[in-house]
Short mmCIF file of N, CA and C in Angstrom, two decimals:
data_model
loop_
_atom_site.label_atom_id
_atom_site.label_comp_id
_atom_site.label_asym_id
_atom_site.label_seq_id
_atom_site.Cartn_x
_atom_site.Cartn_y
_atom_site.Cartn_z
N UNK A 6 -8.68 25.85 -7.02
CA UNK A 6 -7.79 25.14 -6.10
C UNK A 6 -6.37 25.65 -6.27
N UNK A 7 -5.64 25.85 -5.13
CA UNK A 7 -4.44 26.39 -5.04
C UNK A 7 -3.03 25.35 -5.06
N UNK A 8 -2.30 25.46 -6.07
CA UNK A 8 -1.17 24.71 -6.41
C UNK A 8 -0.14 25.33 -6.23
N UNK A 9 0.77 25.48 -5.76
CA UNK A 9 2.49 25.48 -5.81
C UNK A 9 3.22 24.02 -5.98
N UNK A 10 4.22 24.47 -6.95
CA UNK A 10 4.91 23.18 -7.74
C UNK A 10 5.93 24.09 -7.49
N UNK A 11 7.33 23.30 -7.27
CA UNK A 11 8.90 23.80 -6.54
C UNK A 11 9.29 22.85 -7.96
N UNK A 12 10.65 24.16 -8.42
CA UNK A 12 11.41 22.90 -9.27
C UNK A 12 13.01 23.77 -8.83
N UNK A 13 14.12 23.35 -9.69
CA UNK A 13 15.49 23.88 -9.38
C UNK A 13 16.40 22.99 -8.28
N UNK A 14 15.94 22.41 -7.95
CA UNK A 14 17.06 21.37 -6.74
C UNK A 14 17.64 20.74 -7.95
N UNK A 15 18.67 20.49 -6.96
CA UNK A 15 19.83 19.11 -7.79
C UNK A 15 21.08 18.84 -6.84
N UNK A 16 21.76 18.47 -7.00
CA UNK A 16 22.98 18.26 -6.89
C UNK A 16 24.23 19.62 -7.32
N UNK A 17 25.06 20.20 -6.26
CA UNK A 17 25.41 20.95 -6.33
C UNK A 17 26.74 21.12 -5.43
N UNK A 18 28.04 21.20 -5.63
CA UNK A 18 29.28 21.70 -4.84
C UNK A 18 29.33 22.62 -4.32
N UNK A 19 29.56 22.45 -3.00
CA UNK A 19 30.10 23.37 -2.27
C UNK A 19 30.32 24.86 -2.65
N UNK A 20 29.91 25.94 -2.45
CA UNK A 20 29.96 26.95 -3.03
C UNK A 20 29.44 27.46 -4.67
N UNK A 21 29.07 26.39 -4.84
CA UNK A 21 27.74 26.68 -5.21
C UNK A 21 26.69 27.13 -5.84
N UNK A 22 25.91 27.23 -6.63
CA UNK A 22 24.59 28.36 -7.02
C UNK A 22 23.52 27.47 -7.66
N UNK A 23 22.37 27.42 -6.73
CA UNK A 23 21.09 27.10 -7.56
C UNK A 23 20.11 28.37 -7.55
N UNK A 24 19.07 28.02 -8.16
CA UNK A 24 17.85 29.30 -7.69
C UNK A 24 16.76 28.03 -8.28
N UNK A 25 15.72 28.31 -6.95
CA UNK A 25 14.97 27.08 -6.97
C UNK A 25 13.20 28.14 -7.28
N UNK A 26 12.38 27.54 -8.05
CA UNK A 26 11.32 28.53 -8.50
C UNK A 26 10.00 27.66 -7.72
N UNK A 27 8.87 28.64 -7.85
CA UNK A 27 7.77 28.32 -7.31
C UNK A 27 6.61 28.91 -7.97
N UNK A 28 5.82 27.80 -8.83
CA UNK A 28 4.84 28.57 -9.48
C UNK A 28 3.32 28.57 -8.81
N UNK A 29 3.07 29.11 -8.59
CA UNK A 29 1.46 29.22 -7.87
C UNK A 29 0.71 29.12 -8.70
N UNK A 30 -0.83 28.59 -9.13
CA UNK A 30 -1.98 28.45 -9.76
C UNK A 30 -2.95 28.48 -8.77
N UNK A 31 -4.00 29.15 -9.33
CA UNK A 31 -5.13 29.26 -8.58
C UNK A 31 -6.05 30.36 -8.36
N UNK A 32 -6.49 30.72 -7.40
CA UNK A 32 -7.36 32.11 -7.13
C UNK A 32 -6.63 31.99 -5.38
N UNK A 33 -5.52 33.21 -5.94
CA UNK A 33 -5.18 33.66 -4.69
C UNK A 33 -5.19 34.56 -3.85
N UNK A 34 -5.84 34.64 -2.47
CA UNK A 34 -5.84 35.97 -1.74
C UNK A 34 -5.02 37.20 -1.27
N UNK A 35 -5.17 38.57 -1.34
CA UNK A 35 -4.19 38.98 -0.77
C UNK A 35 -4.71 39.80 0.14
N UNK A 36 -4.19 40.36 0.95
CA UNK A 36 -2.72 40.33 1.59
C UNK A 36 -2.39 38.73 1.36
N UNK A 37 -1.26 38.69 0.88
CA UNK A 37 -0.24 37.50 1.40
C UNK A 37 0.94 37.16 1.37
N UNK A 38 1.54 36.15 1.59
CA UNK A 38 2.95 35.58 1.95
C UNK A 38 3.78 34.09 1.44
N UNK A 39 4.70 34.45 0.65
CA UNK A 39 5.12 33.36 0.35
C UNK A 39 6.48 33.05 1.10
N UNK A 40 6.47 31.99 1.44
CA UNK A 40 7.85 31.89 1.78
C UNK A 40 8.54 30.18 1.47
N UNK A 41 9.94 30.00 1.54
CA UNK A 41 10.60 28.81 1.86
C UNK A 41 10.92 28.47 2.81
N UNK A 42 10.63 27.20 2.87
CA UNK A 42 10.87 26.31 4.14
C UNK A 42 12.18 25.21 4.29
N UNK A 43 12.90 24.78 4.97
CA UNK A 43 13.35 23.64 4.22
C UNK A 43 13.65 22.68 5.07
N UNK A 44 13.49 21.22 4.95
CA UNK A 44 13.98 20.00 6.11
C UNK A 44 14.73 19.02 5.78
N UNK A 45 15.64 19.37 6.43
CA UNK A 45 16.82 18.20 6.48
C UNK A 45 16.89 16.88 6.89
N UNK A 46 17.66 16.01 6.92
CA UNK A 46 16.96 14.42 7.89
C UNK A 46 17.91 14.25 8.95
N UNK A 47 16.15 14.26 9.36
CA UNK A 47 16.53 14.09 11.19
C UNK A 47 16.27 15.45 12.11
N UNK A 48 15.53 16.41 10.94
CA UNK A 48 15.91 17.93 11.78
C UNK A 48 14.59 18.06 11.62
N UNK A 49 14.10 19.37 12.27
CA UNK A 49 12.42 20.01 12.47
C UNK A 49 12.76 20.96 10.78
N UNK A 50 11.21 21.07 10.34
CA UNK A 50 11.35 21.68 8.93
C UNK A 50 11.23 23.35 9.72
N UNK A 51 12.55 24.38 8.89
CA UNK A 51 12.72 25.77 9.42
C UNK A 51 12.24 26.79 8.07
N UNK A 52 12.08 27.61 8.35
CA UNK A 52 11.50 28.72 7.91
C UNK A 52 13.31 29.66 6.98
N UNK A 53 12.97 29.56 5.64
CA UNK A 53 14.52 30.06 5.26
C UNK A 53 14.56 31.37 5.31
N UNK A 54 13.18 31.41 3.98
CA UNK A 54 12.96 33.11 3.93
C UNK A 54 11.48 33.56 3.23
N UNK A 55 11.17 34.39 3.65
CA UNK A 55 9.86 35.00 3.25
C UNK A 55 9.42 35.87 2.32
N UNK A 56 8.65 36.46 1.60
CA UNK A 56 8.39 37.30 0.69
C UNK A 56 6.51 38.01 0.89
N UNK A 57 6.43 39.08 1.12
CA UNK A 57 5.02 39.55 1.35
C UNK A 57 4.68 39.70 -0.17
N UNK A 58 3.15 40.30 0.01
CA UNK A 58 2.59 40.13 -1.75
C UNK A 58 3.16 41.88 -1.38
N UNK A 59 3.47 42.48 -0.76
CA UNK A 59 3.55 44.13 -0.81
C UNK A 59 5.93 44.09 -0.96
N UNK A 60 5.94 42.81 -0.81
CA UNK A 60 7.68 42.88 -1.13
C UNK A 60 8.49 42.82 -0.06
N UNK A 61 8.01 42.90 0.82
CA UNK A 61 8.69 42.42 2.33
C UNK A 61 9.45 41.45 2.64
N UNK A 62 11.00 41.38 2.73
CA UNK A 62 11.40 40.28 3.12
C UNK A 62 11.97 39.91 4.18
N UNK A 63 12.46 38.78 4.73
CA UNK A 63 13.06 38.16 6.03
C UNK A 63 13.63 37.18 5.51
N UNK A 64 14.93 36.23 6.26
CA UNK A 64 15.66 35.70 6.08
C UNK A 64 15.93 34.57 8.06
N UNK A 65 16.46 33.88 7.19
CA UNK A 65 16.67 32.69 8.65
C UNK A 65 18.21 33.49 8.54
N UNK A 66 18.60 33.56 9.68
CA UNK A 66 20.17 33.90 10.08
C UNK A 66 21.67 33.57 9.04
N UNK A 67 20.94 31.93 9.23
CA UNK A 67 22.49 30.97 8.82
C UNK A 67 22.16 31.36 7.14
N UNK A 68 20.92 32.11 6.38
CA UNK A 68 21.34 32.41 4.96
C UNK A 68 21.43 33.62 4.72
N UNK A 69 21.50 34.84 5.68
CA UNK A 69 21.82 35.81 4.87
C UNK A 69 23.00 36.45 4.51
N UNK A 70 22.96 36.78 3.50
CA UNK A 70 23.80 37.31 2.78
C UNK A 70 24.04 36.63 1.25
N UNK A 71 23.45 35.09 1.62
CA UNK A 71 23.60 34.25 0.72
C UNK A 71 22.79 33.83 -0.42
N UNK A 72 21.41 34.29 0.38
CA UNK A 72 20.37 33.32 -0.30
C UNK A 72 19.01 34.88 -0.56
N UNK A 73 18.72 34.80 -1.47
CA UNK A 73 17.83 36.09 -1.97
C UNK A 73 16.61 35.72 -2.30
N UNK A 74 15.26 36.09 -1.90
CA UNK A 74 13.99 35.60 -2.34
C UNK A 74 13.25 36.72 -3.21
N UNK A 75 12.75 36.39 -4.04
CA UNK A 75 12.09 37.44 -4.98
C UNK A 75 10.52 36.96 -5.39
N UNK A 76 9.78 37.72 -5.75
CA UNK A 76 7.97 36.85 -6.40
C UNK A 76 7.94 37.88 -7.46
N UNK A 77 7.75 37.30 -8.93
CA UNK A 77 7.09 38.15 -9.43
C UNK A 77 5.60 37.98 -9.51
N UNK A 78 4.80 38.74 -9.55
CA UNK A 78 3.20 38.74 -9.27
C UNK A 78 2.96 38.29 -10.08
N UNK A 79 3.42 38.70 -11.28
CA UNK A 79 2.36 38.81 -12.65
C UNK A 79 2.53 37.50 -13.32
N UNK A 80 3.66 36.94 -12.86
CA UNK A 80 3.97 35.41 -13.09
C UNK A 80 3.65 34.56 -12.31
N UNK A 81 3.12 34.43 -11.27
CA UNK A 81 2.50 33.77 -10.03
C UNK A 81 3.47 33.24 -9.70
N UNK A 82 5.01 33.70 -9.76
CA UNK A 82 6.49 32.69 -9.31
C UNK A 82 7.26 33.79 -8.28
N UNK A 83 7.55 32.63 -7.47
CA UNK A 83 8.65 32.58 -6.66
C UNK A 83 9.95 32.32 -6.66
N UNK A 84 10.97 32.87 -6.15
CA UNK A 84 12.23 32.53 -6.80
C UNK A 84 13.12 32.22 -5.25
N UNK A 85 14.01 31.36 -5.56
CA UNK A 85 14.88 31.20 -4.15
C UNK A 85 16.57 31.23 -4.70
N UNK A 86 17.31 32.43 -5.04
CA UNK A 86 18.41 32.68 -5.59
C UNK A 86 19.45 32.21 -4.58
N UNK A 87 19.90 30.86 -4.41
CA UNK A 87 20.60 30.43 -3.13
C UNK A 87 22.93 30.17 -3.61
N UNK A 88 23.60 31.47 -3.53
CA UNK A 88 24.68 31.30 -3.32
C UNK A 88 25.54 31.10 -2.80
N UNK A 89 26.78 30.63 -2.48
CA UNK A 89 27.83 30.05 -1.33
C UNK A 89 27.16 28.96 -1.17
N UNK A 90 26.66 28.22 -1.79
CA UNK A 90 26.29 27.04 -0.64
C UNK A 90 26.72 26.10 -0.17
N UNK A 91 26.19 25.74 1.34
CA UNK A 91 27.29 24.81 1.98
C UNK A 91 26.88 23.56 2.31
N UNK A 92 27.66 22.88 2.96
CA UNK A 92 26.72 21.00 2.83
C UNK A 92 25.47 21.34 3.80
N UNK A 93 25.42 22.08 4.55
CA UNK A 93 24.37 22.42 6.52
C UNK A 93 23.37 23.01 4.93
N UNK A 94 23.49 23.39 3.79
CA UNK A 94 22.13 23.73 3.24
C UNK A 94 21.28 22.54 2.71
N UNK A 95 21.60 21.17 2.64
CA UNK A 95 21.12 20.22 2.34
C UNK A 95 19.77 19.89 2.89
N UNK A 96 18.93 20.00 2.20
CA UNK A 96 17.73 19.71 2.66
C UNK A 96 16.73 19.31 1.44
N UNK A 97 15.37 19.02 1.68
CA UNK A 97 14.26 19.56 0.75
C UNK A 97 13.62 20.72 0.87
N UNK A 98 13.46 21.41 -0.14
CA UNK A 98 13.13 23.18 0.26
C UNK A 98 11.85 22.87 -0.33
N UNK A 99 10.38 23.48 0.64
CA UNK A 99 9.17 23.52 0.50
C UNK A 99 8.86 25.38 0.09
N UNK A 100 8.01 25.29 -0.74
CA UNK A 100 7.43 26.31 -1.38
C UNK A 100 6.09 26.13 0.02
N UNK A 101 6.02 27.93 0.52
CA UNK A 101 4.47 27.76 0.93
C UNK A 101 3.55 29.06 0.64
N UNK A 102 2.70 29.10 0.65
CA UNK A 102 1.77 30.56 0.67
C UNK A 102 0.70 30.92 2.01
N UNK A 103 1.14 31.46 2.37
CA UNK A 103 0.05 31.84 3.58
C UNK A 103 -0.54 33.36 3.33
N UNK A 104 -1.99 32.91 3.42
CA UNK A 104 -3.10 33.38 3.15
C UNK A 104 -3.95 33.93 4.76
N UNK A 105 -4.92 35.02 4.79
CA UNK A 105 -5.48 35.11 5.91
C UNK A 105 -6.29 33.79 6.38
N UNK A 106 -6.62 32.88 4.92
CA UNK A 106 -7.70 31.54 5.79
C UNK A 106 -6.93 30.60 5.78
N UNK A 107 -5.78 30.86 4.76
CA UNK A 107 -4.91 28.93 5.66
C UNK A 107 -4.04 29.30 4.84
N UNK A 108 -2.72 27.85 4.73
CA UNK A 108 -1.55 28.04 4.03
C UNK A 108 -1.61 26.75 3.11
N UNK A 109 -0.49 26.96 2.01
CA UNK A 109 -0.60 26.04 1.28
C UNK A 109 0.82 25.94 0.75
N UNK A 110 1.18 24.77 0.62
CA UNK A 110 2.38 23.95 0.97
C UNK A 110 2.36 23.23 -0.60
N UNK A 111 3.87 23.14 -1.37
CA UNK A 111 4.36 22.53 -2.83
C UNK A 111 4.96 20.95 -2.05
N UNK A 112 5.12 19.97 -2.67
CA UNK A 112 5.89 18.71 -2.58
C UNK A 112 7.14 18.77 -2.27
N UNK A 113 7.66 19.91 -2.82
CA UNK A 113 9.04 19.82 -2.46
C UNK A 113 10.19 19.73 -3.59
N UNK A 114 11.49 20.27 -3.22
CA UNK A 114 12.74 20.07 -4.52
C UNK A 114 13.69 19.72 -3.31
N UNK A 115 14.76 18.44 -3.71
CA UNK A 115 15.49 18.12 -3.01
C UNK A 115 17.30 18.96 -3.29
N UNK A 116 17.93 19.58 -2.53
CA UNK A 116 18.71 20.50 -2.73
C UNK A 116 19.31 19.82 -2.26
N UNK A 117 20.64 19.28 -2.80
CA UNK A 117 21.99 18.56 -2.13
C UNK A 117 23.33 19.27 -2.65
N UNK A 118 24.11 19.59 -1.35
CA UNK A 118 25.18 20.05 -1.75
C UNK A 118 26.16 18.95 -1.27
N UNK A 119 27.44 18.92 -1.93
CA UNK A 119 28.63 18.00 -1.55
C UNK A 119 29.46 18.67 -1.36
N UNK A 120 30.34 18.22 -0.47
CA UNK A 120 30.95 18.54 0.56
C UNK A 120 32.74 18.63 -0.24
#
C-alpha cells in the first residue's frame, strides 16, 4: 500500500524559507510523477510544481524563481525548497504521486506565511 506523509509547514514571515518533505512508502510504479499541490480557503486546490521519476520539472507561474522541487529516489523523498515567501503562498501543500493506474495523495502540511 502506497503512503505519502508531508511534513515542514509552519508558520513563517514574509520572505521567508521553508522546504516542506514528502516521504513515499510502498511498491511504487515507474514511469512516474510526483508533484505539489496546494489549497488555500476558499480557492480550487492548484498544481505548484512537479517532478518526473526521469527529473523533469514544471512550476505554476506565481512560484518560479522561488520555489524548487527535487526527489531523491533512493530515499523515496520529495522535497519542496519554497523561498521569498509571500502571504498569496498560504495554503495547505498536498504531496501527490501519479502513477500510470492512479494517483495518490499525503494529508497535507499547513504553510502559513504572515504578512
Amino acid at each position: 500500500q502506497v503512503q505519502l506523509v508531508e511534513s515542514g509547514g509552519g508558520l513563517v514571515q514574509a520572505g521567508g524559507s521553508l522546504r516542506l518533505s514528502c516521504v513515499l512508502s510502498g511498491s511504487i510504479l515507474s514511469p512516474n510523477a510526483m508533484a505539489w499541490t496546494r489549497q488555500a480557503p476558499g480557492k480550487q486546490r492548484e498544481l505548484v510544481a512537479e517532478i518526473t521519476s526521469g527529473g523533469t520539472t514544471k512550476y505554476v507561474d506565481s512560484v518560479k524563481g522561488r520555489f524548487t522541487i527535487s526527489r531523491d529516489n533512493a530515499k523515496n523523498t520529495m522535497y519542496l525548497q519554497m523561498n521569498s515567501l509571500k502571504f498569496e503562498d498560504t495554503a495547505v501543500y498536498y504531496c501527490k504521486l501519479r502513477t500510470v493506474v492512479r494517483e495518490y495523495w499525503g494529508q497535507g502540511t499547513q504553510v502559513t506565511v504572515s504578512s
